[in-house]
Short mmCIF file of C-alpha atoms in Angstrom, two decimals:
data_model
loop_
_atom_site.label_atom_id
_atom_site.label_comp_id
_atom_site.label_asym_id
_atom_site.label_seq_id
_atom_site.Cartn_x
_atom_site.Cartn_y
_atom_site.Cartn_z
CA MET A 1 43.69 -144.94 -102.14
CA THR A 2 46.29 -143.26 -104.13
CA ARG A 3 46.00 -139.55 -104.34
CA VAL A 4 46.39 -137.98 -107.78
CA ILE A 5 47.36 -134.38 -108.69
CA MET A 6 46.44 -133.93 -112.62
CA HIS A 7 48.37 -131.37 -114.21
CA GLY A 8 46.72 -130.27 -117.58
CA CYS A 9 43.25 -131.24 -116.11
CA ASN A 10 41.26 -129.10 -118.40
CA GLY A 11 42.99 -130.64 -121.71
CA HIS A 12 41.37 -133.28 -123.14
CA MET A 13 43.29 -136.19 -121.79
CA GLY A 14 42.70 -134.31 -118.49
CA LYS A 15 39.13 -134.74 -118.77
CA VAL A 16 39.35 -138.38 -119.90
CA ILE A 17 41.48 -139.05 -117.10
CA SER A 18 39.41 -136.96 -114.27
CA ASP A 19 36.28 -139.52 -115.55
CA LEU A 20 38.22 -142.84 -115.35
CA ILE A 21 39.56 -141.83 -111.91
CA ALA A 22 36.12 -141.02 -110.70
CA ALA A 23 35.10 -144.61 -111.64
CA ASP A 24 37.95 -145.91 -109.91
CA ALA A 25 37.78 -147.06 -106.21
CA ALA A 26 41.45 -147.64 -105.95
CA ALA A 27 42.51 -143.75 -106.93
CA GLU A 28 41.38 -140.28 -106.32
CA ILE A 29 42.35 -136.80 -107.87
CA VAL A 30 43.09 -134.52 -105.04
CA ALA A 31 44.04 -131.50 -107.01
CA GLY A 32 44.21 -130.29 -110.75
CA VAL A 33 46.71 -127.75 -112.21
CA ASP A 34 45.59 -125.69 -115.45
CA LEU A 35 45.95 -122.35 -116.70
CA THR A 36 42.39 -121.59 -115.69
CA ASP A 37 40.09 -122.95 -113.20
CA ASN A 38 36.75 -123.50 -115.55
CA GLY A 39 34.85 -124.85 -112.17
CA ASP A 40 34.43 -128.27 -114.10
CA HIS A 41 35.82 -130.33 -111.79
CA ASP A 42 34.69 -131.77 -108.13
CA TYR A 43 38.66 -131.18 -107.19
CA PRO A 44 40.11 -127.98 -106.42
CA VAL A 45 41.89 -126.70 -109.50
CA PHE A 46 45.12 -124.37 -109.02
CA THR A 47 46.24 -121.94 -111.94
CA SER A 48 50.00 -122.69 -111.16
CA LEU A 49 52.16 -125.30 -109.94
CA GLU A 50 53.55 -122.96 -107.36
CA SER A 51 50.22 -122.38 -105.73
CA CYS A 52 49.45 -126.15 -105.56
CA ASP A 53 49.91 -127.10 -101.98
CA VAL A 54 47.84 -130.26 -101.87
CA GLU A 55 49.35 -133.68 -100.26
CA ALA A 56 49.43 -136.37 -102.89
CA ASP A 57 51.19 -139.61 -104.03
CA VAL A 58 51.69 -138.95 -107.61
CA MET A 59 51.27 -136.51 -110.28
CA ILE A 60 50.00 -137.25 -113.92
CA ASP A 61 51.19 -134.78 -116.54
CA PHE A 62 49.36 -134.70 -119.64
CA SER A 63 49.94 -131.25 -120.93
CA SER A 64 52.83 -129.37 -122.92
CA PHE A 65 56.41 -129.65 -123.44
CA LYS A 66 56.39 -126.02 -122.55
CA ALA A 67 55.35 -126.88 -119.10
CA ALA A 68 57.71 -129.96 -118.43
CA ASP A 69 60.41 -127.99 -116.92
CA GLY A 70 58.30 -126.65 -114.47
CA VAL A 71 56.46 -129.95 -113.79
CA MET A 72 59.79 -131.68 -113.22
CA ASP A 73 61.00 -129.08 -110.99
CA TYR A 74 57.87 -129.03 -109.01
CA CYS A 75 58.02 -133.14 -108.38
CA ALA A 76 61.74 -133.33 -107.85
CA GLY A 77 61.66 -130.76 -104.94
CA ARG A 78 58.53 -132.32 -103.43
CA LYS A 79 59.69 -135.79 -104.15
CA LEU A 80 56.67 -136.75 -105.85
CA PRO A 81 56.38 -139.38 -108.24
CA LEU A 82 55.86 -138.22 -111.70
CA VAL A 83 53.94 -139.97 -114.78
CA LEU A 84 55.00 -137.90 -117.48
CA CYS A 85 52.65 -138.70 -120.65
CA THR A 86 53.45 -135.16 -122.28
CA THR A 87 55.07 -135.91 -125.61
CA GLY A 88 57.55 -133.73 -128.22
CA LEU A 89 60.00 -133.27 -125.20
CA THR A 90 63.23 -131.78 -126.18
CA GLN A 91 66.57 -133.56 -125.75
CA GLU A 92 67.51 -131.25 -122.76
CA GLN A 93 64.32 -132.00 -121.24
CA LEU A 94 64.69 -135.86 -121.66
CA GLU A 95 68.23 -135.34 -119.95
CA LYS A 96 66.53 -133.32 -117.19
CA MET A 97 64.08 -136.07 -117.00
CA LYS A 98 67.11 -138.54 -116.11
CA GLU A 99 68.35 -136.32 -113.40
CA ILE A 100 65.35 -135.96 -111.60
CA SER A 101 64.59 -139.47 -111.48
CA LYS A 102 67.73 -139.80 -109.13
CA GLU A 103 65.32 -137.57 -106.66
CA THR A 104 62.07 -139.05 -107.31
CA ALA A 105 60.27 -141.80 -109.40
CA VAL A 106 59.63 -140.71 -112.71
CA LEU A 107 57.35 -143.06 -115.52
CA LYS A 108 57.92 -142.09 -119.04
CA SER A 109 56.84 -144.36 -122.09
CA ALA A 110 56.37 -143.70 -125.84
CA ASN A 111 52.96 -144.89 -125.60
CA MET A 112 50.73 -145.16 -122.38
CA SER A 113 48.47 -147.77 -123.79
CA LEU A 114 48.44 -151.29 -122.33
CA GLY A 115 47.93 -152.96 -125.46
CA ILE A 116 50.76 -151.30 -127.10
CA ASN A 117 53.11 -152.10 -124.17
CA THR A 118 52.06 -155.81 -124.43
CA LEU A 119 52.81 -155.75 -128.17
CA LEU A 120 56.17 -154.46 -127.73
CA LYS A 121 57.01 -157.67 -125.62
CA LEU A 122 55.03 -160.00 -128.24
CA ILE A 123 57.18 -158.85 -131.16
CA GLN A 124 60.54 -159.71 -129.56
CA ASP A 125 59.39 -163.47 -129.49
CA ALA A 126 58.08 -163.19 -133.09
CA ALA A 127 61.06 -161.26 -134.39
CA LYS A 128 63.46 -164.02 -132.38
CA VAL A 129 61.88 -166.82 -134.47
CA LEU A 130 60.78 -164.93 -137.86
CA ALA A 131 63.46 -162.61 -138.33
CA THR A 132 66.09 -165.48 -137.68
CA ALA A 133 64.27 -167.49 -140.62
CA GLY A 134 64.59 -164.81 -142.85
CA PHE A 135 61.24 -162.75 -142.43
CA ASP A 136 61.71 -158.91 -143.30
CA MET A 137 60.27 -156.52 -140.90
CA GLU A 138 58.28 -153.56 -141.41
CA ILE A 139 56.21 -150.95 -139.30
CA VAL A 140 53.41 -149.10 -140.56
CA GLU A 141 51.79 -146.25 -138.61
CA LYS A 142 48.56 -143.95 -139.31
CA HIS A 143 47.80 -140.98 -137.36
CA HIS A 144 45.35 -138.06 -137.84
CA LYS A 145 46.16 -135.24 -140.11
CA LEU A 146 46.95 -132.64 -137.37
CA LYS A 147 49.75 -134.87 -136.03
CA CYS A 148 52.97 -133.08 -136.84
CA ASP A 149 55.79 -135.70 -136.23
CA ALA A 150 56.49 -138.59 -138.01
CA PRO A 151 57.30 -141.51 -137.80
CA SER A 152 55.35 -141.60 -134.47
CA GLY A 153 57.40 -142.14 -131.28
CA THR A 154 55.33 -145.56 -130.85
CA ALA A 155 56.61 -146.61 -134.07
CA MET A 156 60.01 -145.82 -133.04
CA ALA A 157 59.53 -147.92 -129.72
CA LEU A 158 58.43 -150.66 -131.94
CA ALA A 159 61.27 -150.65 -133.93
CA ASP A 160 63.64 -150.39 -130.91
CA SER A 161 61.95 -153.56 -129.36
CA LEU A 162 62.34 -155.46 -132.75
CA ASN A 163 65.99 -154.60 -133.06
CA GLU A 164 66.67 -155.21 -129.47
CA ALA A 165 65.41 -158.65 -130.04
CA MET A 166 67.95 -159.21 -132.62
CA ASP A 167 70.96 -157.77 -130.61
CA GLY A 168 70.85 -154.37 -132.61
CA GLN A 169 72.06 -155.63 -135.67
CA TYR A 170 69.27 -153.72 -137.79
CA HIS A 171 69.29 -150.16 -139.04
CA TYR A 172 66.13 -148.48 -140.10
CA VAL A 173 64.91 -146.81 -143.31
CA TYR A 174 62.15 -144.31 -143.32
CA ASP A 175 62.09 -143.34 -146.99
CA ARG A 176 62.58 -145.52 -149.77
CA SER A 177 61.79 -142.90 -152.77
CA GLN A 178 65.38 -141.89 -152.64
CA VAL A 179 66.87 -145.26 -152.58
CA HIS A 180 66.85 -147.25 -155.75
CA GLN A 181 68.20 -150.61 -154.74
CA GLN A 182 67.12 -153.90 -153.29
CA ARG A 183 65.98 -154.01 -149.81
CA ASP A 184 68.64 -155.08 -147.31
CA ASP A 185 68.22 -158.18 -145.11
CA LYS A 186 69.18 -156.40 -141.75
CA GLU A 187 66.64 -153.23 -142.19
CA ILE A 188 63.23 -152.15 -140.79
CA GLY A 189 61.34 -150.15 -142.76
CA ILE A 190 59.21 -147.55 -141.11
CA SER A 191 56.25 -145.84 -142.94
CA ALA A 192 54.05 -143.32 -141.84
CA VAL A 193 50.33 -142.22 -143.06
CA ARG A 194 48.43 -138.78 -141.86
CA GLY A 195 45.05 -138.35 -142.56
CA GLY A 196 41.43 -137.63 -141.38
CA THR A 197 40.86 -138.44 -137.69
CA ILE A 198 42.85 -141.70 -137.13
CA VAL A 199 43.47 -141.84 -133.41
CA GLY A 200 46.54 -144.34 -134.01
CA ASP A 201 47.12 -147.37 -135.84
CA HIS A 202 50.18 -149.65 -135.86
CA ASP A 203 51.22 -152.48 -138.05
CA VAL A 204 54.13 -154.66 -137.42
CA ILE A 205 54.64 -156.64 -140.53
CA PHE A 206 56.77 -160.02 -140.93
CA ALA A 207 57.04 -160.84 -144.67
CA GLY A 208 58.50 -164.25 -145.32
CA PRO A 209 58.52 -166.79 -148.59
CA ASP A 210 54.94 -167.41 -149.21
CA GLU A 211 53.58 -166.03 -146.06
CA VAL A 212 52.60 -162.93 -144.00
CA ILE A 213 52.34 -162.48 -140.31
CA THR A 214 51.02 -158.94 -139.06
CA PHE A 215 50.38 -157.78 -135.52
CA SER A 216 48.06 -154.96 -135.29
CA HIS A 217 47.07 -152.28 -132.57
CA ARG A 218 44.19 -150.08 -133.28
CA ALA A 219 43.50 -147.06 -130.74
CA TYR A 220 39.64 -146.06 -131.34
CA SER A 221 39.90 -143.39 -128.85
CA LYS A 222 42.30 -141.81 -126.55
CA THR A 223 40.74 -143.25 -123.62
CA VAL A 224 43.36 -146.33 -124.13
CA PHE A 225 46.14 -143.85 -123.38
CA GLY A 226 44.16 -142.29 -119.96
CA LYS A 227 43.84 -145.97 -118.71
CA GLY A 228 47.47 -146.72 -119.16
CA ALA A 229 48.13 -143.30 -117.55
CA VAL A 230 45.88 -144.06 -114.31
CA GLU A 231 47.41 -147.94 -113.94
CA ALA A 232 50.88 -146.25 -114.15
CA ALA A 233 49.93 -143.68 -111.16
CA LYS A 234 48.97 -146.68 -109.01
CA PHE A 235 51.75 -148.66 -109.79
CA LEU A 236 54.51 -145.57 -109.33
CA ALA A 237 52.79 -144.42 -106.07
CA GLY A 238 55.26 -145.13 -103.19
CA LYS A 239 58.11 -146.49 -105.48
CA PRO A 240 61.43 -145.37 -104.65
CA ALA A 241 63.56 -142.72 -107.05
CA GLY A 242 64.48 -144.33 -110.46
CA LEU A 243 63.19 -144.18 -114.04
CA TYR A 244 60.26 -146.41 -114.99
CA ASP A 245 58.11 -147.14 -118.14
CA MET A 246 55.23 -149.07 -119.05
CA GLN A 247 57.00 -152.39 -119.33
CA ASP A 248 57.40 -152.19 -115.48
CA VAL A 249 53.83 -151.48 -115.12
CA ILE A 250 52.60 -154.58 -117.05
CA GLY A 251 55.30 -156.66 -115.11
#
């Protein structure tokens, strides 16, 4: 049984993960941490990390980048494995994450979805065949209108995966409105759409002479990210210090 501390337990994803783990016979949440205790959970909730003294095997963090430093310090001090799901980390925080991974196991991925992380592998195989044969590669990502950053971290992870398959020979183009010239053969175009309540859509397009192949992933709810986080927590518990990602989870 994997014992989990849920940091950010009163947020949307904290509640999603609480429900998922409640139905999972291989894991349990032994404590939550959030700014307030609303009495909504069947596990103890602490209003600060410092007051949380419950023994656990792993922490899942789905909170805010503002809290990330405290979370990392807490887990490093206790040698507690950390599934770091919070997005928007600063470059300094990413460097700190690498440092604390020398003290305890840390798992960080641009996207926690099992489907997206499987897609990262599939498109590498496709690129080695299709891009080599002259197909152009484009990525189109769509998210809800409240999402501030563009392109998404997932879109960048997809582009990096394609480029890795091609030995880093490609460059990225984000906005063609200022580029009045023919498309370069060694570019990966990345386009962002923002509107409505789109949870997350990503299309990886291979466009060749007279045919187009598209790999698509649609997230219909944020539950897909919660499921990935739970699987990551079960994977990470008991692992030696080091930096892991979802590719390690799907194996």
